[in-house]
Amino acid sequence: PYLVVATKMDLGAAVLNWESQRGLFAQRGIQIIAISALSGRGLEELARAVDTLLGREGRKLDACLR
């Protein structure tokens, strides 16, 4: 399985790039998550996606995100 992480979503150019590319990944069945460490956007979604890919869905992650 693949998981693509688009970073720096607090920058305008990154957002434009992500918007133009996300459909290409979706067509191939590849999950893409947009994140911004600066604002925190998408970090919980990323953590949950990684947890799911590793087969640990819902274990300790919920406690960490509280």
PDB file of N, CA, C and O in Angstrom:
ATOM      1  N   PRO A   1       0.829  -1.211   0.000  1.00  0.00           N
ATOM      2  CA  PRO A   1       0.000   0.000   0.000  1.00  0.00           C
ATOM      3  C   PRO A   1       0.864   1.262   0.000  1.00  0.00           C
ATOM      4  O   PRO A   1       1.991   1.245   0.476  1.00  0.00           O
ATOM      5  N   TYR A   2       0.310   2.304  -0.551  1.00  0.00           N
ATOM      6  CA  TYR A   2       1.000   3.582  -0.618  1.00  0.00           C
ATOM      7  C   TYR A   2       0.227   4.632   0.154  1.00  0.00           C
ATOM      8  O   TYR A   2      -1.004   4.612   0.182  1.00  0.00           O
ATOM      9  N   LEU A   3       0.956   5.556   0.721  1.00  0.00           N
ATOM     10  CA  LEU A   3       0.379   6.729   1.361  1.00  0.00           C
ATOM     11  C   LEU A   3       1.282   7.896   1.001  1.00  0.00           C
ATOM     12  O   LEU A   3       2.475   7.887   1.317  1.00  0.00           O
ATOM     13  N   VAL A   4       0.733   8.872   0.314  1.00  0.00           N
ATOM     14  CA  VAL A   4       1.498  10.049  -0.080  1.00  0.00           C
ATOM     15  C   VAL A   4       1.113  11.189   0.853  1.00  0.00           C
ATOM     16  O   VAL A   4      -0.068  11.418   1.110  1.00  0.00           O
ATOM     17  N   VAL A   5       2.123  11.885   1.357  1.00  0.00           N
ATOM     18  CA  VAL A   5       1.887  13.007   2.255  1.00  0.00           C
ATOM     19  C   VAL A   5       2.365  14.281   1.570  1.00  0.00           C
ATOM     20  O   VAL A   5       3.536  14.406   1.222  1.00  0.00           O
ATOM     21  N   ALA A   6       1.430  15.193   1.372  1.00  0.00           N
ATOM     22  CA  ALA A   6       1.749  16.494   0.790  1.00  0.00           C
ATOM     23  C   ALA A   6       1.968  17.466   1.948  1.00  0.00           C
ATOM     24  O   ALA A   6       1.075  17.678   2.762  1.00  0.00           O
ATOM     25  N   THR A   7       3.164  18.016   2.029  1.00  0.00           N
ATOM     26  CA  THR A   7       3.526  18.860   3.166  1.00  0.00           C
ATOM     27  C   THR A   7       3.489  20.340   2.814  1.00  0.00           C
ATOM     28  O   THR A   7       3.311  20.713   1.659  1.00  0.00           O
ATOM     29  N   LYS A   8       3.659  21.145   3.842  1.00  0.00           N
ATOM     30  CA  LYS A   8       3.740  22.606   3.725  1.00  0.00           C
ATOM     31  C   LYS A   8       2.461  23.223   3.162  1.00  0.00           C
ATOM     32  O   LYS A   8       2.492  24.193   2.392  1.00  0.00           O
ATOM     33  N   MET A   9       1.324  22.671   3.562  1.00  0.00           N
ATOM     34  CA  MET A   9       0.045  23.155   3.054  1.00  0.00           C
ATOM     35  C   MET A   9      -0.324  24.532   3.570  1.00  0.00           C
ATOM     36  O   MET A   9      -1.388  25.050   3.257  1.00  0.00           O
ATOM     37  N   ASP A  10       0.571  25.146   4.327  1.00  0.00           N
ATOM     38  CA  ASP A  10       0.371  26.528   4.742  1.00  0.00           C
ATOM     39  C   ASP A  10       0.934  27.503   3.699  1.00  0.00           C
ATOM     40  O   ASP A  10       0.763  28.709   3.821  1.00  0.00           O
ATOM     41  N   LEU A  11       1.587  26.966   2.671  1.00  0.00           N
ATOM     42  CA  LEU A  11       2.152  27.790   1.597  1.00  0.00           C
ATOM     43  C   LEU A  11       1.283  27.702   0.346  1.00  0.00           C
ATOM     44  O   LEU A  11       0.896  26.608  -0.068  1.00  0.00           O
ATOM     45  N   GLY A  12       1.004  28.825  -0.260  1.00  0.00           N
ATOM     46  CA  GLY A  12       0.118  28.883  -1.421  1.00  0.00           C
ATOM     47  C   GLY A  12       0.545  27.985  -2.568  1.00  0.00           C
ATOM     48  O   GLY A  12      -0.287  27.300  -3.178  1.00  0.00           O
ATOM     49  N   ALA A  13       1.830  27.975  -2.883  1.00  0.00           N
ATOM     50  CA  ALA A  13       2.307  27.158  -3.996  1.00  0.00           C
ATOM     51  C   ALA A  13       2.099  25.677  -3.728  1.00  0.00           C
ATOM     52  O   ALA A  13       1.769  24.915  -4.638  1.00  0.00           O
ATOM     53  N   ALA A  14       2.263  25.260  -2.494  1.00  0.00           N
ATOM     54  CA  ALA A  14       2.063  23.854  -2.141  1.00  0.00           C
ATOM     55  C   ALA A  14       0.603  23.454  -2.303  1.00  0.00           C
ATOM     56  O   ALA A  14       0.291  22.359  -2.782  1.00  0.00           O
ATOM     57  N   VAL A  15      -0.285  24.336  -1.912  1.00  0.00           N
ATOM     58  CA  VAL A  15      -1.724  24.058  -2.045  1.00  0.00           C
ATOM     59  C   VAL A  15      -2.093  23.916  -3.517  1.00  0.00           C
ATOM     60  O   VAL A  15      -2.812  22.988  -3.895  1.00  0.00           O
ATOM     61  N   LEU A  16      -1.606  24.804  -4.347  1.00  0.00           N
ATOM     62  CA  LEU A  16      -1.896  24.729  -5.785  1.00  0.00           C
ATOM     63  C   LEU A  16      -1.355  23.434  -6.382  1.00  0.00           C
ATOM     64  O   LEU A  16      -2.023  22.789  -7.190  1.00  0.00           O
ATOM     65  N   ASN A  17      -0.164  23.062  -5.989  1.00  0.00           N
ATOM     66  CA  ASN A  17       0.448  21.833  -6.473  1.00  0.00           C
ATOM     67  C   ASN A  17      -0.372  20.620  -6.054  1.00  0.00           C
ATOM     68  O   ASN A  17      -0.633  19.720  -6.848  1.00  0.00           O
ATOM     69  N   TRP A  18      -0.788  20.594  -4.791  1.00  0.00           N
ATOM     70  CA  TRP A  18      -1.582  19.487  -4.262  1.00  0.00           C
ATOM     71  C   TRP A  18      -2.914  19.379  -4.998  1.00  0.00           C
ATOM     72  O   TRP A  18      -3.331  18.294  -5.383  1.00  0.00           O
ATOM     73  N   GLU A  19      -3.559  20.506  -5.207  1.00  0.00           N
ATOM     74  CA  GLU A  19      -4.854  20.483  -5.893  1.00  0.00           C
ATOM     75  C   GLU A  19      -4.734  19.951  -7.312  1.00  0.00           C
ATOM     76  O   GLU A  19      -5.635  19.282  -7.804  1.00  0.00           O
ATOM     77  N   SER A  20      -3.621  20.231  -7.964  1.00  0.00           N
ATOM     78  CA  SER A  20      -3.452  19.763  -9.338  1.00  0.00           C
ATOM     79  C   SER A  20      -3.028  18.291  -9.407  1.00  0.00           C
ATOM     80  O   SER A  20      -3.216  17.651 -10.438  1.00  0.00           O
ATOM     81  N   GLN A  21      -2.463  17.747  -8.333  1.00  0.00           N
ATOM     82  CA  GLN A  21      -1.924  16.388  -8.360  1.00  0.00           C
ATOM     83  C   GLN A  21      -2.790  15.342  -7.654  1.00  0.00           C
ATOM     84  O   GLN A  21      -2.680  14.160  -7.950  1.00  0.00           O
ATOM     85  N   ARG A  22      -3.643  15.742  -6.719  1.00  0.00           N
ATOM     86  CA  ARG A  22      -4.360  14.752  -5.906  1.00  0.00           C
ATOM     87  C   ARG A  22      -5.251  13.834  -6.736  1.00  0.00           C
ATOM     88  O   ARG A  22      -5.393  12.666  -6.426  1.00  0.00           O
ATOM     89  N   GLY A  23      -5.831  14.331  -7.811  1.00  0.00           N
ATOM     90  CA  GLY A  23      -6.669  13.503  -8.673  1.00  0.00           C
ATOM     91  C   GLY A  23      -5.885  12.382  -9.342  1.00  0.00           C
ATOM     92  O   GLY A  23      -6.394  11.275  -9.524  1.00  0.00           O
ATOM     93  N   LEU A  24      -4.641  12.670  -9.697  1.00  0.00           N
ATOM     94  CA  LEU A  24      -3.797  11.647 -10.327  1.00  0.00           C
ATOM     95  C   LEU A  24      -3.537  10.484  -9.370  1.00  0.00           C
ATOM     96  O   LEU A  24      -3.551   9.325  -9.771  1.00  0.00           O
ATOM     97  N   PHE A  25      -3.296  10.802  -8.120  1.00  0.00           N
ATOM     98  CA  PHE A  25      -3.081   9.749  -7.130  1.00  0.00           C
ATOM     99  C   PHE A  25      -4.373   8.978  -6.875  1.00  0.00           C
ATOM    100  O   PHE A  25      -4.365   7.751  -6.777  1.00  0.00           O
ATOM    101  N   ALA A  26      -5.480   9.694  -6.774  1.00  0.00           N
ATOM    102  CA  ALA A  26      -6.772   9.054  -6.527  1.00  0.00           C
ATOM    103  C   ALA A  26      -7.127   8.076  -7.645  1.00  0.00           C
ATOM    104  O   ALA A  26      -7.668   6.997  -7.383  1.00  0.00           O
ATOM    105  N   GLN A  27      -6.824   8.436  -8.884  1.00  0.00           N
ATOM    106  CA  GLN A  27      -7.094   7.553 -10.024  1.00  0.00           C
ATOM    107  C   GLN A  27      -6.348   6.234  -9.903  1.00  0.00           C
ATOM    108  O   GLN A  27      -6.784   5.216 -10.420  1.00  0.00           O
ATOM    109  N   ARG A  28      -5.232   6.257  -9.226  1.00  0.00           N
ATOM    110  CA  ARG A  28      -4.408   5.052  -9.061  1.00  0.00           C
ATOM    111  C   ARG A  28      -4.682   4.352  -7.732  1.00  0.00           C
ATOM    112  O   ARG A  28      -3.993   3.405  -7.372  1.00  0.00           O
ATOM    113  N   GLY A  29      -5.652   4.877  -6.982  1.00  0.00           N
ATOM    114  CA  GLY A  29      -6.001   4.265  -5.705  1.00  0.00           C
ATOM    115  C   GLY A  29      -5.000   4.535  -4.602  1.00  0.00           C
ATOM    116  O   GLY A  29      -4.930   3.792  -3.627  1.00  0.00           O
ATOM    117  N   ILE A  30      -4.220   5.581  -4.760  1.00  0.00           N
ATOM    118  CA  ILE A  30      -3.210   5.937  -3.767  1.00  0.00           C
ATOM    119  C   ILE A  30      -3.765   7.043  -2.877  1.00  0.00           C
ATOM    120  O   ILE A  30      -4.190   8.094  -3.363  1.00  0.00           O
ATOM    121  N   GLN A  31      -3.740   6.787  -1.580  1.00  0.00           N
ATOM    122  CA  GLN A  31      -4.231   7.771  -0.624  1.00  0.00           C
ATOM    123  C   GLN A  31      -3.226   8.915  -0.503  1.00  0.00           C
ATOM    124  O   GLN A  31      -2.024   8.699  -0.387  1.00  0.00           O
ATOM    125  N   ILE A  32      -3.730  10.147  -0.524  1.00  0.00           N
ATOM    126  CA  ILE A  32      -2.876  11.324  -0.361  1.00  0.00           C
ATOM    127  C   ILE A  32      -3.476  12.181   0.743  1.00  0.00           C
ATOM    128  O   ILE A  32      -4.672  12.420   0.780  1.00  0.00           O
ATOM    129  N   ILE A  33      -2.608  12.602   1.652  1.00  0.00           N
ATOM    130  CA  ILE A  33      -3.035  13.412   2.788  1.00  0.00           C
ATOM    131  C   ILE A  33      -2.224  14.700   2.782  1.00  0.00           C
ATOM    132  O   ILE A  33      -1.001  14.673   2.675  1.00  0.00           O
ATOM    133  N   ALA A  34      -2.922  15.803   2.888  1.00  0.00           N
ATOM    134  CA  ALA A  34      -2.274  17.112   2.930  1.00  0.00           C
ATOM    135  C   ALA A  34      -2.097  17.515   4.388  1.00  0.00           C
ATOM    136  O   ALA A  34      -3.036  17.449   5.174  1.00  0.00           O
ATOM    137  N   ILE A  35      -0.875  17.941   4.736  1.00  0.00           N
ATOM    138  CA  ILE A  35      -0.616  18.351   6.116  1.00  0.00           C
ATOM    139  C   ILE A  35       0.112  19.687   6.167  1.00  0.00           C
ATOM    140  O   ILE A  35       0.755  20.106   5.208  1.00  0.00           O
ATOM    141  N   SER A  36      -0.019  20.329   7.311  1.00  0.00           N
ATOM    142  CA  SER A  36       0.757  21.515   7.628  1.00  0.00           C
ATOM    143  C   SER A  36       1.194  21.380   9.079  1.00  0.00           C
ATOM    144  O   SER A  36       0.355  21.397   9.985  1.00  0.00           O
ATOM    145  N   ALA A  37       2.482  21.247   9.298  1.00  0.00           N
ATOM    146  CA  ALA A  37       2.989  21.183  10.666  1.00  0.00           C
ATOM    147  C   ALA A  37       2.773  22.520  11.371  1.00  0.00           C
ATOM    148  O   ALA A  37       2.539  22.563  12.575  1.00  0.00           O
ATOM    149  N   LEU A  38       2.812  23.598  10.616  1.00  0.00           N
ATOM    150  CA  LEU A  38       2.639  24.927  11.189  1.00  0.00           C
ATOM    151  C   LEU A  38       1.251  25.097  11.810  1.00  0.00           C
ATOM    152  O   LEU A  38       1.121  25.535  12.944  1.00  0.00           O
ATOM    153  N   SER A  39       0.219  24.710  11.065  1.00  0.00           N
ATOM    154  CA  SER A  39      -1.149  24.878  11.557  1.00  0.00           C
ATOM    155  C   SER A  39      -1.709  23.618  12.217  1.00  0.00           C
ATOM    156  O   SER A  39      -2.716  23.674  12.904  1.00  0.00           O
ATOM    157  N   GLY A  40      -1.074  22.479  11.971  1.00  0.00           N
ATOM    158  CA  GLY A  40      -1.569  21.212  12.512  1.00  0.00           C
ATOM    159  C   GLY A  40      -2.580  20.532  11.608  1.00  0.00           C
ATOM    160  O   GLY A  40      -3.044  19.436  11.900  1.00  0.00           O
ATOM    161  N   ARG A  41      -2.895  21.163  10.497  1.00  0.00           N
ATOM    162  CA  ARG A  41      -3.885  20.615   9.570  1.00  0.00           C
ATOM    163  C   ARG A  41      -3.439  19.244   9.054  1.00  0.00           C
ATOM    164  O   ARG A  41      -2.315  19.063   8.598  1.00  0.00           O
ATOM    165  N   GLY A  42      -4.334  18.272   9.134  1.00  0.00           N
ATOM    166  CA  GLY A  42      -4.100  16.958   8.563  1.00  0.00           C
ATOM    167  C   GLY A  42      -3.252  16.009   9.400  1.00  0.00           C
ATOM    168  O   GLY A  42      -3.106  14.848   9.037  1.00  0.00           O
ATOM    169  N   LEU A  43      -2.700  16.467  10.512  1.00  0.00           N
ATOM    170  CA  LEU A  43      -1.815  15.610  11.295  1.00  0.00           C
ATOM    171  C   LEU A  43      -2.551  14.440  11.939  1.00  0.00           C
ATOM    172  O   LEU A  43      -2.048  13.317  11.958  1.00  0.00           O
ATOM    173  N   GLU A  44      -3.746  14.689  12.434  1.00  0.00           N
ATOM    174  CA  GLU A  44      -4.526  13.594  13.017  1.00  0.00           C
ATOM    175  C   GLU A  44      -4.913  12.589  11.934  1.00  0.00           C
ATOM    176  O   GLU A  44      -4.821  11.373  12.136  1.00  0.00           O
ATOM    177  N   GLU A  45      -5.326  13.080  10.779  1.00  0.00           N
ATOM    178  CA  GLU A  45      -5.669  12.198   9.661  1.00  0.00           C
ATOM    179  C   GLU A  45      -4.467  11.347   9.253  1.00  0.00           C
ATOM    180  O   GLU A  45      -4.590  10.145   8.999  1.00  0.00           O
ATOM    181  N   LEU A  46      -3.286  11.961   9.218  1.00  0.00           N
ATOM    182  CA  LEU A  46      -2.067  11.233   8.878  1.00  0.00           C
ATOM    183  C   LEU A  46      -1.763  10.152   9.910  1.00  0.00           C
ATOM    184  O   LEU A  46      -1.471   9.016   9.554  1.00  0.00           O
ATOM    185  N   ALA A  47      -1.861  10.503  11.179  1.00  0.00           N
ATOM    186  CA  ALA A  47      -1.586   9.530  12.237  1.00  0.00           C
ATOM    187  C   ALA A  47      -2.544   8.355  12.153  1.00  0.00           C
ATOM    188  O   ALA A  47      -2.139   7.187  12.284  1.00  0.00           O
ATOM    189  N   ARG A  48      -3.802   8.629  11.898  1.00  0.00           N
ATOM    190  CA  ARG A  48      -4.791   7.547  11.784  1.00  0.00           C
ATOM    191  C   ARG A  48      -4.524   6.676  10.550  1.00  0.00           C
ATOM    192  O   ARG A  48      -4.657   5.463  10.601  1.00  0.00           O
ATOM    193  N   ALA A  49      -4.143   7.296   9.445  1.00  0.00           N
ATOM    194  CA  ALA A  49      -3.866   6.536   8.220  1.00  0.00           C
ATOM    195  C   ALA A  49      -2.665   5.613   8.412  1.00  0.00           C
ATOM    196  O   ALA A  49      -2.690   4.457   7.985  1.00  0.00           O
ATOM    197  N   VAL A  50      -1.616   6.115   9.042  1.00  0.00           N
ATOM    198  CA  VAL A  50      -0.430   5.291   9.302  1.00  0.00           C
ATOM    199  C   VAL A  50      -0.789   4.156  10.240  1.00  0.00           C
ATOM    200  O   VAL A  50      -0.396   3.003  10.026  1.00  0.00           O
ATOM    201  N   ASP A  51      -1.548   4.458  11.272  1.00  0.00           N
ATOM    202  CA  ASP A  51      -1.991   3.442  12.225  1.00  0.00           C
ATOM    203  C   ASP A  51      -2.777   2.334  11.507  1.00  0.00           C
ATOM    204  O   ASP A  51      -2.568   1.146  11.750  1.00  0.00           O
ATOM    205  N   THR A  52      -3.656   2.727  10.607  1.00  0.00           N
ATOM    206  CA  THR A  52      -4.454   1.756   9.860  1.00  0.00           C
ATOM    207  C   THR A  52      -3.568   0.906   8.955  1.00  0.00           C
ATOM    208  O   THR A  52      -3.719  -0.320   8.899  1.00  0.00           O
ATOM    209  N   LEU A  53      -2.626   1.542   8.260  1.00  0.00           N
ATOM    210  CA  LEU A  53      -1.727   0.793   7.383  1.00  0.00           C
ATOM    211  C   LEU A  53      -0.885  -0.217   8.155  1.00  0.00           C
ATOM    212  O   LEU A  53      -0.549  -1.279   7.639  1.00  0.00           O
ATOM    213  N   LEU A  54      -0.559   0.115   9.391  1.00  0.00           N
ATOM    214  CA  LEU A  54       0.247  -0.779  10.213  1.00  0.00           C
ATOM    215  C   LEU A  54      -0.596  -1.812  10.960  1.00  0.00           C
ATOM    216  O   LEU A  54      -0.061  -2.618  11.704  1.00  0.00           O
ATOM    217  N   GLY A  55      -1.915  -1.753  10.757  1.00  0.00           N
ATOM    218  CA  GLY A  55      -2.800  -2.728  11.380  1.00  0.00           C
ATOM    219  C   GLY A  55      -3.027  -2.481  12.856  1.00  0.00           C
ATOM    220  O   GLY A  55      -3.400  -3.385  13.590  1.00  0.00           O
ATOM    221  N   ARG A  56      -2.830  -1.244  13.299  1.00  0.00           N
ATOM    222  CA  ARG A  56      -2.999  -0.927  14.714  1.00  0.00           C
ATOM    223  C   ARG A  56      -4.158   0.037  14.928  1.00  0.00           C
ATOM    224  O   ARG A  56      -4.183   0.757  15.918  1.00  0.00           O
ATOM    225  N   GLU A  57      -5.084   0.042  14.045  1.00  0.00           N
ATOM    226  CA  GLU A  57      -6.167   1.025  14.052  1.00  0.00           C
ATOM    227  C   GLU A  57      -6.836   1.129  15.416  1.00  0.00           C
ATOM    228  O   GLU A  57      -7.335   0.153  15.955  1.00  0.00           O
ATOM    229  N   GLY A  58      -6.822   2.349  15.968  1.00  0.00           N
ATOM    230  CA  GLY A  58      -7.558   2.635  17.183  1.00  0.00           C
ATOM    231  C   GLY A  58      -6.912   2.181  18.477  1.00  0.00           C
ATOM    232  O   GLY A  58      -7.480   2.379  19.535  1.00  0.00           O
ATOM    233  N   ARG A  59      -5.753   1.600  18.449  1.00  0.00           N
ATOM    234  CA  ARG A  59      -5.161   1.091  19.694  1.00  0.00           C
ATOM    235  C   ARG A  59      -4.761   2.232  20.621  1.00  0.00           C
ATOM    236  O   ARG A  59      -5.570   2.721  21.381  1.00  0.00           O
ATOM    237  N   LYS A  60      -3.537   2.646  20.572  1.00  0.00           N
ATOM    238  CA  LYS A  60      -3.059   3.672  21.483  1.00  0.00           C
ATOM    239  C   LYS A  60      -3.205   5.080  20.917  1.00  0.00           C
ATOM    240  O   LYS A  60      -3.025   6.046  21.628  1.00  0.00           O
ATOM    241  N   LEU A  61      -3.509   5.179  19.652  1.00  0.00           N
ATOM    242  CA  LEU A  61      -3.558   6.477  19.001  1.00  0.00           C
ATOM    243  C   LEU A  61      -4.594   7.396  19.622  1.00  0.00           C
ATOM    244  O   LEU A  61      -4.331   8.568  19.851  1.00  0.00           O
ATOM    245  N   ASP A  62      -5.766   6.888  19.929  1.00  0.00           N
ATOM    246  CA  ASP A  62      -6.810   7.721  20.491  1.00  0.00           C
ATOM    247  C   ASP A  62      -6.346   8.399  21.774  1.00  0.00           C
ATOM    248  O   ASP A  62      -6.637   9.559  22.022  1.00  0.00           O
ATOM    249  N   ALA A  63      -5.620   7.678  22.591  1.00  0.00           N
ATOM    250  CA  ALA A  63      -5.119   8.249  23.845  1.00  0.00           C
ATOM    251  C   ALA A  63      -4.089   9.341  23.561  1.00  0.00           C
ATOM    252  O   ALA A  63      -4.040  10.361  24.259  1.00  0.00           O
ATOM    253  N   CYS A  64      -3.268   9.165  22.549  1.00  0.00           N
ATOM    254  CA  CYS A  64      -2.238  10.146  22.206  1.00  0.00           C
ATOM    255  C   CYS A  64      -2.832  11.431  21.659  1.00  0.00           C
ATOM    256  O   CYS A  64      -2.264  12.501  21.809  1.00  0.00           O
ATOM    257  N   LEU A  65      -3.959  11.338  20.983  1.00  0.00           N
ATOM    258  CA  LEU A  65      -4.549  12.498  20.323  1.00  0.00           C
ATOM    259  C   LEU A  65      -5.441  13.313  21.241  1.00  0.00           C
ATOM    260  O   LEU A  65      -5.927  14.357  20.868  1.00  0.00           O
ATOM    261  N   ARG A  66      -5.659  12.860  22.439  1.00  0.00           N
ATOM    262  CA  ARG A  66      -6.515  13.610  23.374  1.00  0.00           C
ATOM    263  C   ARG A  66      -5.808  14.784  23.953  1.00  0.00           C
ATOM    264  O   ARG A  66      -4.684  14.934  24.087  1.00  0.00           O
TER     265      ARG A  66
END
